[in-house]
């Protein structure tokens, strides 16, 4: 018996054994339906039977809505003293640590336009001229 033949017979027996175990222990369902007596893994807020809203008092609902409004209107800077992420650090503290002398051109050199904005302005002017 050659090596290839032995390997194919061995792999065939492994596959048949695995298939028999899967048929014995794993059940595959073709038709799915809801089990109304089972608690869902992730509740859906828009679903009537999964909703917890009927168990919550009206005062709690008003408090939740007020908290959402405050969080939306005020933003993260008023909710926390320090930024949570690195992206929030930019612009979190608007005061400068060191005063800048705006007359000294060595340290203060703001650009009025970048190359991208100059290109965009030229493109817009060309569009206006073509009309």
Coordinates of C-alpha atoms in Angstrom, one line a residue, residues 7 11 29 31 33 48 56 65-66 81 91 99 108 114 120 125 130:
X7 CA -3.2 8.9 3.6
X11 CA -8.4 11.0 5.8
X29 CA -32.6 23.7 11.9
X31 CA -37.1 26.7 10.0
X33 CA -39.3 30.9 14.9
X48 CA -42.8 45.5 21.9
X56 CA -40.0 52.1 34.1
X65 CA -34.5 62.4 28.5
X66 CA -33.1 65.3 30.5
X81 CA -12.6 67.8 33.6
X91 CA -8.8 72.0 21.7
X99 CA 2.2 83.6 25.8
X108 CA 4.4 83.2 15.0
X114 CA -2.6 76.1 2.3
X120 CA -9.6 74.6 -4.7
X125 CA -12.8 80.3 -10.3
X130 CA -16.7 78.5 -17.9

